[in-house]
XYZ file of C-alpha atoms in Angstrom:
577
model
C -78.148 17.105 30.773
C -75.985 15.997 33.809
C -75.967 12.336 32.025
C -75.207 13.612 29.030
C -72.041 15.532 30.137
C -70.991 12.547 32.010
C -71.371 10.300 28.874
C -69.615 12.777 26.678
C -66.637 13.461 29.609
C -66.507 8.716 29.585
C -65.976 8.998 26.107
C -63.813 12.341 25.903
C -61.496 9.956 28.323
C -62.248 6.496 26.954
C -60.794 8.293 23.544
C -57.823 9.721 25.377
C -56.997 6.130 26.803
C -57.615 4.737 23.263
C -55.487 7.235 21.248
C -52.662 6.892 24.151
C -52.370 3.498 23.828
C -52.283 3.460 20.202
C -49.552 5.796 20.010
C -48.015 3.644 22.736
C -48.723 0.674 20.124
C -47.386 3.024 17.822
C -43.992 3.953 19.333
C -43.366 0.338 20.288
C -43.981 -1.060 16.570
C -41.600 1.615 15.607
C -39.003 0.571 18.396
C -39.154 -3.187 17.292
C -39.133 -1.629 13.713
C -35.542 0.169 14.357
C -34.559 -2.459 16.744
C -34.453 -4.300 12.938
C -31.283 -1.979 12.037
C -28.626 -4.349 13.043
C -25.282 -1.816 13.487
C -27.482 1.697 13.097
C -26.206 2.668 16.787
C -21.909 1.764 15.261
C -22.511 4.257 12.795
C -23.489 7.549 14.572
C -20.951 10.537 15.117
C -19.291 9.289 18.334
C -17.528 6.578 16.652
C -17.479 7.942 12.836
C -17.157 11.953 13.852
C -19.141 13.317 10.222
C -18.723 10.421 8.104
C -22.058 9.488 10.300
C -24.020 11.945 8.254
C -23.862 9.294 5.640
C -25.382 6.938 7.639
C -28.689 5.295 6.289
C -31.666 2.860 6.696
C -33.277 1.276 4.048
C -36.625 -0.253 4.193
C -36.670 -4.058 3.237
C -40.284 -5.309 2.735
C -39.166 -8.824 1.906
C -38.079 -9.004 5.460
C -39.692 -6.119 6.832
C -37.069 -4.726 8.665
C -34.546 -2.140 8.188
C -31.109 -2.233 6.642
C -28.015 -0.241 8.047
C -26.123 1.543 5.400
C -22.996 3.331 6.157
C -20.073 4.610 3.920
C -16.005 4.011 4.682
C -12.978 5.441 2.981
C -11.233 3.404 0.803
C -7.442 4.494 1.125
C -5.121 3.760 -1.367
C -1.862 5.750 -2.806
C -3.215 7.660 -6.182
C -0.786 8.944 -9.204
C -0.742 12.791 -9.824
C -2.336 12.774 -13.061
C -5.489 14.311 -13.210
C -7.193 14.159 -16.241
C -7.848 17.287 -18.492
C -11.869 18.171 -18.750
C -12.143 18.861 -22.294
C -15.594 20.788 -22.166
C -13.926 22.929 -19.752
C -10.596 22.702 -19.740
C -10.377 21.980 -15.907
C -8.320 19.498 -14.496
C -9.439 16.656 -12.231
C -10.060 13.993 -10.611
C -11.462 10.478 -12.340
C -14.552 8.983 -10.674
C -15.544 9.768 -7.145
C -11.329 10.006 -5.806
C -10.329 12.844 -3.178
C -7.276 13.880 -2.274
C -6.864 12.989 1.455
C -5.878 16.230 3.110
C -7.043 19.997 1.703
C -3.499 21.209 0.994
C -2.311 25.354 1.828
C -2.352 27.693 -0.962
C -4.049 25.166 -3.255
C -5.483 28.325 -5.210
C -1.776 29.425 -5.917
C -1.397 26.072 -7.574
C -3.201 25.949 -11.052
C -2.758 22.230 -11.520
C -4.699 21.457 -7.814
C -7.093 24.157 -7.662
C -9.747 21.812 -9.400
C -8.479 18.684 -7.341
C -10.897 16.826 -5.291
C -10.080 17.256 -1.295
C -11.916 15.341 1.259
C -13.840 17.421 3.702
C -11.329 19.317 6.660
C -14.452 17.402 8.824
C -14.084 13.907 7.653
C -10.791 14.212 8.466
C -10.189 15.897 11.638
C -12.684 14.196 14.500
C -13.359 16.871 16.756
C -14.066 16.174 20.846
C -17.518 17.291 20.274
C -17.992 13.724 18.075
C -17.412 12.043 21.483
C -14.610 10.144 23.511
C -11.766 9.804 21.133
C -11.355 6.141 22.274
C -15.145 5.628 20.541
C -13.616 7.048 17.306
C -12.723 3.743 14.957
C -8.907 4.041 14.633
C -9.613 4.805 10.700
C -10.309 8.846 11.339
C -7.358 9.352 13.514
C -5.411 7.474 10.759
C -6.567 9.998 7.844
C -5.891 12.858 10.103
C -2.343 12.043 10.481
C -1.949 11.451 6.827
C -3.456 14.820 5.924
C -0.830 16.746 8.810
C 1.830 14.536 6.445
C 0.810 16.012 3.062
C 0.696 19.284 4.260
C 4.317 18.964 5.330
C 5.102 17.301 1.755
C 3.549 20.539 0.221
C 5.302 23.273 2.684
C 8.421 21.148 0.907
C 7.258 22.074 -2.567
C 7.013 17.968 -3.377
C 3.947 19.094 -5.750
C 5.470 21.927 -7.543
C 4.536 21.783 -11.292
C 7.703 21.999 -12.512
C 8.501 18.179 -11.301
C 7.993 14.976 -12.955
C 4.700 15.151 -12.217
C 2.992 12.140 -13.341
C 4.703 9.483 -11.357
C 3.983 11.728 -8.316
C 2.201 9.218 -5.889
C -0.309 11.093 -2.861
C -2.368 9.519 -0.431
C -6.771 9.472 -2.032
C -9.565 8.098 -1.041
C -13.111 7.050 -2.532
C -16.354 6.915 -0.927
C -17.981 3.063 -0.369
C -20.929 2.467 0.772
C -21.350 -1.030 2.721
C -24.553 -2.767 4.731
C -24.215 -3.634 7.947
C -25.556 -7.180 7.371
C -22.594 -8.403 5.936
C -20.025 -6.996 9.037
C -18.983 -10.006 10.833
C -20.686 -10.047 14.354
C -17.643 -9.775 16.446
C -17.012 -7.035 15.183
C -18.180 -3.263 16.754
C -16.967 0.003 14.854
C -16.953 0.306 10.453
C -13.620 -0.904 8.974
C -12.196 1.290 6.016
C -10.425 -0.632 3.399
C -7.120 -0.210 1.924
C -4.882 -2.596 0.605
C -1.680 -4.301 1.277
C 0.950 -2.432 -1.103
C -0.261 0.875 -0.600
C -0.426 0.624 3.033
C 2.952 -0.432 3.029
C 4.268 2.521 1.735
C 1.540 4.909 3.367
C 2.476 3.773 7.005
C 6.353 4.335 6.044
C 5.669 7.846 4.876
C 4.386 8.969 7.965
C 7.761 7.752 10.006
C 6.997 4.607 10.908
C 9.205 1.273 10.462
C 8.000 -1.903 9.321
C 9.173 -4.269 12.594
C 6.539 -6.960 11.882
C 4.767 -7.475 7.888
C 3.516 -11.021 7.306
C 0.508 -10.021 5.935
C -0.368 -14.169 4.603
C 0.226 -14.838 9.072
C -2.368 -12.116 9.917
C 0.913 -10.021 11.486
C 1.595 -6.439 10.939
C 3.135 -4.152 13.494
C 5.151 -1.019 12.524
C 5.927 2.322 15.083
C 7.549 5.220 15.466
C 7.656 9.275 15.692
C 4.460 8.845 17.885
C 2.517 6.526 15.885
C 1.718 2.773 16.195
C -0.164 0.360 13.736
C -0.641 -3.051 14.609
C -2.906 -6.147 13.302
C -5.365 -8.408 14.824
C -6.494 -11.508 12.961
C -10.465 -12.160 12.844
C -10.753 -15.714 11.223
C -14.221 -14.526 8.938
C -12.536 -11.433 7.520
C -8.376 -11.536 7.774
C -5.698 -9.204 9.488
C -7.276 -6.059 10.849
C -5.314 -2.949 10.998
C -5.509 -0.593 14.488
C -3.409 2.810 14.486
C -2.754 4.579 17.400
C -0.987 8.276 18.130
C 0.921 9.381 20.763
C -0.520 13.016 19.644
C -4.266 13.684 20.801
C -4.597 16.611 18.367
C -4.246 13.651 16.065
C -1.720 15.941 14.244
C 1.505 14.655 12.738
C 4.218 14.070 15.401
C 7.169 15.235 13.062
C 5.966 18.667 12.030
C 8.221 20.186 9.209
C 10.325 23.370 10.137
C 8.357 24.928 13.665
C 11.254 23.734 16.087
C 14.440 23.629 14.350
C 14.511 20.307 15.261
C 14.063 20.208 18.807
C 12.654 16.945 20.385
C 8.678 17.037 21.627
C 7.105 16.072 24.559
C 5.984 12.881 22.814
C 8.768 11.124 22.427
C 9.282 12.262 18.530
C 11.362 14.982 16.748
C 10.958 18.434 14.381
C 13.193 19.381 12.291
C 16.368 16.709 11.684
C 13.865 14.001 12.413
C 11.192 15.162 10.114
C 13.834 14.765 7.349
C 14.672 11.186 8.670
C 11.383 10.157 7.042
C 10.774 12.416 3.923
C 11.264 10.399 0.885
C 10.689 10.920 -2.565
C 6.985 9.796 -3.069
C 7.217 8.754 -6.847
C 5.985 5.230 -7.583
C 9.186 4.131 -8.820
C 10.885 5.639 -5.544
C 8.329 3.264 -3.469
C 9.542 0.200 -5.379
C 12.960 0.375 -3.321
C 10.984 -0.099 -0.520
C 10.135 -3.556 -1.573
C 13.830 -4.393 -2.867
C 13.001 -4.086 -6.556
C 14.728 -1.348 -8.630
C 13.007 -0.285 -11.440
C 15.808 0.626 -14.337
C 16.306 3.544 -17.082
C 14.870 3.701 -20.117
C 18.597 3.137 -21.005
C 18.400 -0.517 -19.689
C 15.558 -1.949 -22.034
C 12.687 -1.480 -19.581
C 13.965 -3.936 -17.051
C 13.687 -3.972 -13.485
C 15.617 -5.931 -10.830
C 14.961 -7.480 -7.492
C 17.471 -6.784 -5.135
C 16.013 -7.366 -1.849
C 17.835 -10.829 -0.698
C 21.251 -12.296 -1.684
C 19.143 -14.659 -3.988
C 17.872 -11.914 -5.802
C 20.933 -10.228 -6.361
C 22.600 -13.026 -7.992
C 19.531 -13.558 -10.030
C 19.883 -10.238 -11.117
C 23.268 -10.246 -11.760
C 23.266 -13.786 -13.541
C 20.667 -11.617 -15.894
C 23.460 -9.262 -16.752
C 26.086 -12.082 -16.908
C 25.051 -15.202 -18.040
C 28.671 -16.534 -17.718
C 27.865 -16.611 -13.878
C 31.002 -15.940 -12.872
C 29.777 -12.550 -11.013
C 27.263 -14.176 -8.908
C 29.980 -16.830 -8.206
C 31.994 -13.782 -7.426
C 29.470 -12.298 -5.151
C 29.138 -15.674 -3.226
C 32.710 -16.263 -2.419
C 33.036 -13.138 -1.822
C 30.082 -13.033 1.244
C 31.867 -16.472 2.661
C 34.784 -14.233 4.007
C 32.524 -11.423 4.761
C 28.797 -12.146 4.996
C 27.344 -8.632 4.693
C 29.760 -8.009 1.549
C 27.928 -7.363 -1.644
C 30.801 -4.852 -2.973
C 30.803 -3.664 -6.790
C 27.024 -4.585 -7.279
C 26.174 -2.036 -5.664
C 27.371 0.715 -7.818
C 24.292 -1.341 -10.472
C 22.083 0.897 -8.614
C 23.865 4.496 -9.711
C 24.561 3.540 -13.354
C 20.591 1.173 -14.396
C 18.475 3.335 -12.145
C 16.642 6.312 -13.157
C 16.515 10.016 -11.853
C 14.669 9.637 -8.881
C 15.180 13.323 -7.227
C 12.294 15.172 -8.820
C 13.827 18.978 -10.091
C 12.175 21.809 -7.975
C 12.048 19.436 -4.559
C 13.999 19.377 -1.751
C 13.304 15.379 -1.098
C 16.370 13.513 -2.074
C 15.966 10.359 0.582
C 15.268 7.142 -0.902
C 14.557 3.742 1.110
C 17.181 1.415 0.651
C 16.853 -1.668 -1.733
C 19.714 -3.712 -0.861
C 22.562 -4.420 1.423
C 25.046 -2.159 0.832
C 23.755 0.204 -2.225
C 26.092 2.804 -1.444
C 29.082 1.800 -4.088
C 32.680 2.954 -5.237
C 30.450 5.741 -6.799
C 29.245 7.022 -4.097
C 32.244 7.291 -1.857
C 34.997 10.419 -1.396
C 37.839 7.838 -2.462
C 35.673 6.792 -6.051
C 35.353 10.728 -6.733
C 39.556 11.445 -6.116
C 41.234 8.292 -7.839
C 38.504 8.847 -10.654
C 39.758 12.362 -11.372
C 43.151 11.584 -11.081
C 43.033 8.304 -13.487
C 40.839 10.838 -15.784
C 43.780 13.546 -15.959
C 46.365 10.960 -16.488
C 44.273 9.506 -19.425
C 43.582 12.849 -21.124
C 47.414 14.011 -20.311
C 48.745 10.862 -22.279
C 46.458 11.245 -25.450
C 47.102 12.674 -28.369
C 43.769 13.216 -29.205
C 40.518 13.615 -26.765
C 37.389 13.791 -27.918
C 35.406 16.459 -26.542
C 32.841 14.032 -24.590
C 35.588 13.078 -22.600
C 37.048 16.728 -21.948
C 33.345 17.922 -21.487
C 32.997 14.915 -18.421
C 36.759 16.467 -17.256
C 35.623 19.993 -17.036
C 32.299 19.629 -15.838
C 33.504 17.373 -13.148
C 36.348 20.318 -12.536
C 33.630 22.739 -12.584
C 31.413 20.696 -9.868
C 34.497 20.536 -7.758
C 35.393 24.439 -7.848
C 31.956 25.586 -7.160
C 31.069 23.045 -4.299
C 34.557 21.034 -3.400
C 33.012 20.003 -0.354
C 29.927 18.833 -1.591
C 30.680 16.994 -4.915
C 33.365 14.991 -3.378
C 33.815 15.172 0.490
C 30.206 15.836 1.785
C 28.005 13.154 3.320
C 24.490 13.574 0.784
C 22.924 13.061 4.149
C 23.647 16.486 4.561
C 22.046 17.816 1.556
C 18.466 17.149 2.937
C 19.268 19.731 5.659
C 21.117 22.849 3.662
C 18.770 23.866 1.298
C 20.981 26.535 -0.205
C 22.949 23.533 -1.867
C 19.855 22.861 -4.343
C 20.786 24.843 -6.945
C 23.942 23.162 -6.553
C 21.803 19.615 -7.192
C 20.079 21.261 -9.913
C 23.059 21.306 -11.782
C 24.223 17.977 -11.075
C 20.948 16.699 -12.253
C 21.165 18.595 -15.772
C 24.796 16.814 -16.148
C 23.022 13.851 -15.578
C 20.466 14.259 -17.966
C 23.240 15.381 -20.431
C 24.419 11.896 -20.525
C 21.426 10.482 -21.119
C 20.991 12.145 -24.110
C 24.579 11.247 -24.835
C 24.178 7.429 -24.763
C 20.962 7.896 -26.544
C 22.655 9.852 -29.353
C 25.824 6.761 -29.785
C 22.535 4.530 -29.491
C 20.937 5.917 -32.596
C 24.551 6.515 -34.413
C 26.383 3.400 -33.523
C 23.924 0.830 -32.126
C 25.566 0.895 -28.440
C 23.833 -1.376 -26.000
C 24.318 0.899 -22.894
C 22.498 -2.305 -21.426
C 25.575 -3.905 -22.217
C 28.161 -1.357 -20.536
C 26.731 -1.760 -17.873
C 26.596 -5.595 -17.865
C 30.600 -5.491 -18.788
C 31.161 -3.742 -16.274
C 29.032 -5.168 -13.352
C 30.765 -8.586 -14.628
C 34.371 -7.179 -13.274
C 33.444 -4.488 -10.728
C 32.549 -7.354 -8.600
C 35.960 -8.395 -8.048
C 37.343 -5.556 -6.670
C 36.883 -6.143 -3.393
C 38.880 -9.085 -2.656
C 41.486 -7.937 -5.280
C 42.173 -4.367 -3.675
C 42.859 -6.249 -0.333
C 45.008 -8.656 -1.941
C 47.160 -5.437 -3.532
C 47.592 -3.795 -0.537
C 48.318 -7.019 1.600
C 51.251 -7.815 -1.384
C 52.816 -3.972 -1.185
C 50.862 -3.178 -4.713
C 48.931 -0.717 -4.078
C 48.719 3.036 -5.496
C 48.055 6.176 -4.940
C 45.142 6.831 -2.248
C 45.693 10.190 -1.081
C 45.446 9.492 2.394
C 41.621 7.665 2.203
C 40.524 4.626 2.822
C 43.144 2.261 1.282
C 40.821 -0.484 -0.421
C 38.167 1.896 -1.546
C 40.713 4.077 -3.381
C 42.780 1.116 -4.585
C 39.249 -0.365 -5.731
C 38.856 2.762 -8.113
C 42.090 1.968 -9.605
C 41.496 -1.444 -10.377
C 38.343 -0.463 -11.976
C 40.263 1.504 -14.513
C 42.389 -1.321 -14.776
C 39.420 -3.682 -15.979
C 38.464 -0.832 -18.364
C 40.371 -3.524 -21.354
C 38.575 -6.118 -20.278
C 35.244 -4.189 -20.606
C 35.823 -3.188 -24.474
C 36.842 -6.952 -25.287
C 33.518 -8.257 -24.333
C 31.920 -5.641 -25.557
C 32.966 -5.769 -29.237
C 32.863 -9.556 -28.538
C 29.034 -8.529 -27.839
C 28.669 -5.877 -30.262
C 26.411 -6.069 -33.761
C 28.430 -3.322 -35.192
C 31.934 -2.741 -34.678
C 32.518 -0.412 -31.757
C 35.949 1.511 -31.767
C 37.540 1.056 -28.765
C 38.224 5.042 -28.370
C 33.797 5.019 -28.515
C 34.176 2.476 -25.539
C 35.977 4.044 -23.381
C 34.681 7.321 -23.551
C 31.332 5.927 -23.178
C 32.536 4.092 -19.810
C 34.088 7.119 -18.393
C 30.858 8.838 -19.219
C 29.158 5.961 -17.404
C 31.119 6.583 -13.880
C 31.012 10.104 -13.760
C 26.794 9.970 -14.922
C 26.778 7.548 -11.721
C 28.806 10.162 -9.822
C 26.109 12.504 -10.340
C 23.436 9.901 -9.399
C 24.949 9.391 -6.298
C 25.067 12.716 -5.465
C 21.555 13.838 -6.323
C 20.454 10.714 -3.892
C 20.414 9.748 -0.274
C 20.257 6.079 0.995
C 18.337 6.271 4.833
C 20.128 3.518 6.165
C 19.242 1.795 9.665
C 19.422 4.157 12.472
C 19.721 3.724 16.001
C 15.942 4.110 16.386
C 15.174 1.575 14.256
C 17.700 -0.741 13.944
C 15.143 -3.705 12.889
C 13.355 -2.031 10.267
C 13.423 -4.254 7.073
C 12.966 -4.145 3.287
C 9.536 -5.481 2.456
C 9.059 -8.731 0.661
C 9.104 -7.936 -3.127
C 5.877 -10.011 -4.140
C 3.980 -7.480 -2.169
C 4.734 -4.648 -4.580
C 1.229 -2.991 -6.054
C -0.266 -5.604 -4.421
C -4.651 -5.499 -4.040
C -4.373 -7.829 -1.781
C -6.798 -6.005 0.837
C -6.561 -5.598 4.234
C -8.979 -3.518 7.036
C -8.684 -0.316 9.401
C -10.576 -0.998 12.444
């Protein structure tokens, strides 16, 4: 019996060794097995916070080994136009595209309770996901866009009452990549976005374009705490990195909170905050690549403005004798920043780009000096004073041109210092004076239906007015100097001499304006039709101008630039490392 327990205790232990190295066999098959998963350890939660839990291996028995799949965001800037379900009359989302960003009080909003958000998680990377330097620079990126469109929404850019389909936010989709095909240099997932919508998306958040050459692999913009700035990696192109000044990772230029009182990192609440709200319509964002898209009023066309080559293409369009762009040159040999009288093109072709029930009115600038005679205290004075000395001296007005008289009247004696003396810069920060804007804008849209009406009854080009008038407006500049130089000048009531005197003379072209355009004409356009039509013209620009604000260069940025205009809705796509 002894024997026998000794045999059985041998094998009791000869098993044990047996079965312990078999599971050692085991565990080491499985560790070369894993070791297989090229990437697996880039994709985990200390360097993608919860967009690891989408993390996978996949078995490949071809190769036997395992594959790495993980899953990025695509960003890109998506219209506000969700689709109707008809089954159940829900609004939302095509395909598989979120909403960056869960906004406040989206279940007081009917038309984005049904909207796809991405998760509050796979956008705000807590500390528990690891060091935030681990994190790729993607997830701080999204976070800072999200703190953005909850600012946008406290600013009631969404409300249902605006324009709503050309309404532009910040989405994302879901895409799923393998690790095999990340170049090896390479050590944290890159989300994917592409060239035109990044452009706009980095702007948004209050950052300035000093750098964006995307064909040279070299981006850099900064500002209000943030910093983006490209790498180039031969195998894959320019690769985006974003950085914030804020380790929250929330937006640096809060809305309301501090009455605009500067932060401890470097950026600004309040004033600043309104520095870098635009209106976020796709039509708005085309400024920021120097093209100006145009009224339905102007035949569907749209101009590029962004150089001095583009504006005398655009203005050769409108006058194909060529003397304006002649004009325009001569003009910039005396003074090389002057592009005076084209710029008022802006206020008569463009559309309504304030969006009613918003309190964004800032638009990017397009051009070199796009703030014209319309725009300015002396256009709005010697307007109404040529006006009253027209309707004063005629028998017979027709009511068009006493409704333009009274309503301008009207504008004055409710808000004198707002529809002629007050900076529009100003409007962004007194929100009492939208009501005020409202009204403006519902003058505005009373001319369009105006021109729209003589259209249909008379076959007037309002294409053509504004053409005419571009042709002459031009030479106002050098003119109005040469009248005051010469003792000829008139009335300015004590404001800038050349810009008032410049208002004059543009009454004084109104003649040549009605020749060429019943030289143009199909059907034979009284001349009373033309002129009302053109004083209807400036004072529709007048309220344009006043239901707009140009952000010029400021002292922060005094390099930020226009973007090149061939990179407009450009796919062209580019990587966030």
């Amino acid at each position: 019996m002894g024997t026998d327990d000794l045999q059985v205790q041998l094998a009791a232990a000869a098993l044990a060794i047996a079965l312990t190295a078999l599971a050692i066999a085991i565990v080491q098959l499985l560790g070369q097995l894993f070791a297989t998963a090229d990437g697996y350890r880039r994709c985990q939660p200390s360097v993608m916070g919860a967009w690891a839990k989408h993390t996978r291996l996949r078995w490949k028995w071809s190769q036997m080994r395992f594959e790495t799949l993980f899953t990025i965001p695509e960003i890109f800037l998506w219209p506000c136009n969700p689709s109707v379900d008809t089954a159940s009359g829900q609004r939302k989302i095509n395909g598989d595209i979120n909403w960056i960003g869960e906004l406040p009080g989206v279940t007081e909003q009917p038309y984005l309770a049904n909207v796809g958000c991405l998760e509050s998680k796979l956008v705000n990377p807590s500390p528990k996901n690891g060091v935030h330097q681990e994190l790729a620079c993607w997830l701080p990126f999204l976070s800072s866009i999200r703190s953005n469109e909850s600012d946008l929404h406290q600013q009631k850019s969404y409300e249902e009452s605006i324009q709503y389909h050309s309404h532009r936010r910040p989405a994302c989709r879901f895409v799923r990549n393998s690790w095999d095909f990340m170049a090896p240099e390479l050590l944290r997932p890159l989300a994917v976005t592409n060239i035109g919508d990044i452009a706009v998306i980095v702007q948004r958040l209050g950052m300035r374009w000093l750098a964006f050459r995307p064909e040279d692999g070299e981006m850099r913009a900064e500002g209000d705490g943030h910093i983006i700035y490209s790498t180039l990696v031969r195998s894959i192109g320019p690769i985006l990195h974003y950085a914030s000044e804020n380790l929250n990772y929330e937006s640096a230029n809060r809305y309301t909170r501090t009455g605009g009182k500067k932060l401890s990192n470097g950026g600004f609440n309040g004033l600043l905050a309104a520095e870098h709200r635009f209106i976020n319509t796709a039509e708005a964002d085309m400024l920021r690549f120097g093209i100006m898209p145009c009224h339905d009023l102007m035949n569907g066309k749209q101009f590029a403005l962004g150089t001095i080559d583009e504006v005398c293409t655009t203005l050769d369009s409108l006058d194909l004798s060529g003397s304006a762009s002649k004009k325009v040159r001569d003009n910039r040999q005396l003074d090389p920043t002057s592009t005076f009288g084209f710029s008022d093109l802006i206020s008569m072709a463009a559309p309504m780009f304030r969006l009613k029930g918003s309190v964004n009115i800032r638009l990017p600038v397009p051009t070199e000096h796009c703030v014209g005679l319309t725009s300015h205290i002396e256009g709005f004075v010697v307007f109404r004073q040529r006006l009253g000395e027209y309707v004063d001296g005629t028998l017979a007005v027709s009511p068009q041109i006493l409704w333009v008289l009274q309503t301008y009247d009207a504008f004055k004696a409710k808000e004198s210092r707002h529809w002629e003396h007050l900076d529009t810069e100003l409007f962004a920060e007194d929100f009492s004076l939208f009501p005020f804007l409202d009204e403006v804008h519902k003058a505005w849209d009373q001319t369009t239906t105006y021109f729209e009406e003589i259209r249909d009854s008379h076959g007037f080009s309002y294409h053509r007015l504004v053409a005419a008038h571009m042709k002459y407006a031009v030479h106002y500049w050098h003119e109005a100097h040469g009248r005051i130089r010469d003792g000829a000048g008139r009335e300015h009531h004590g404001l800038c001499d050349w810009l008032a005197e410049g208002m004059h003379l543009y009454w004084d072209y109104l003649p040549q304006i009605a020749r060429d355009l019943r030289a143009y004409g199909k059907h034979h356009l009284p001349e009373v039709l033309i002129i009302e039509a053109w004083i209807t013209l400036m004072f529709r620009a007048f309220c344009w101008s006043r239901c707009h604000y140009f952000c010029l260069a400021t002292e922060r940025y005094p390099d930020s630039k226009r973007l090149p205009s061939r990179y407009w809705n450009s796919k062209l796509p580019v990587y966030l490392g």
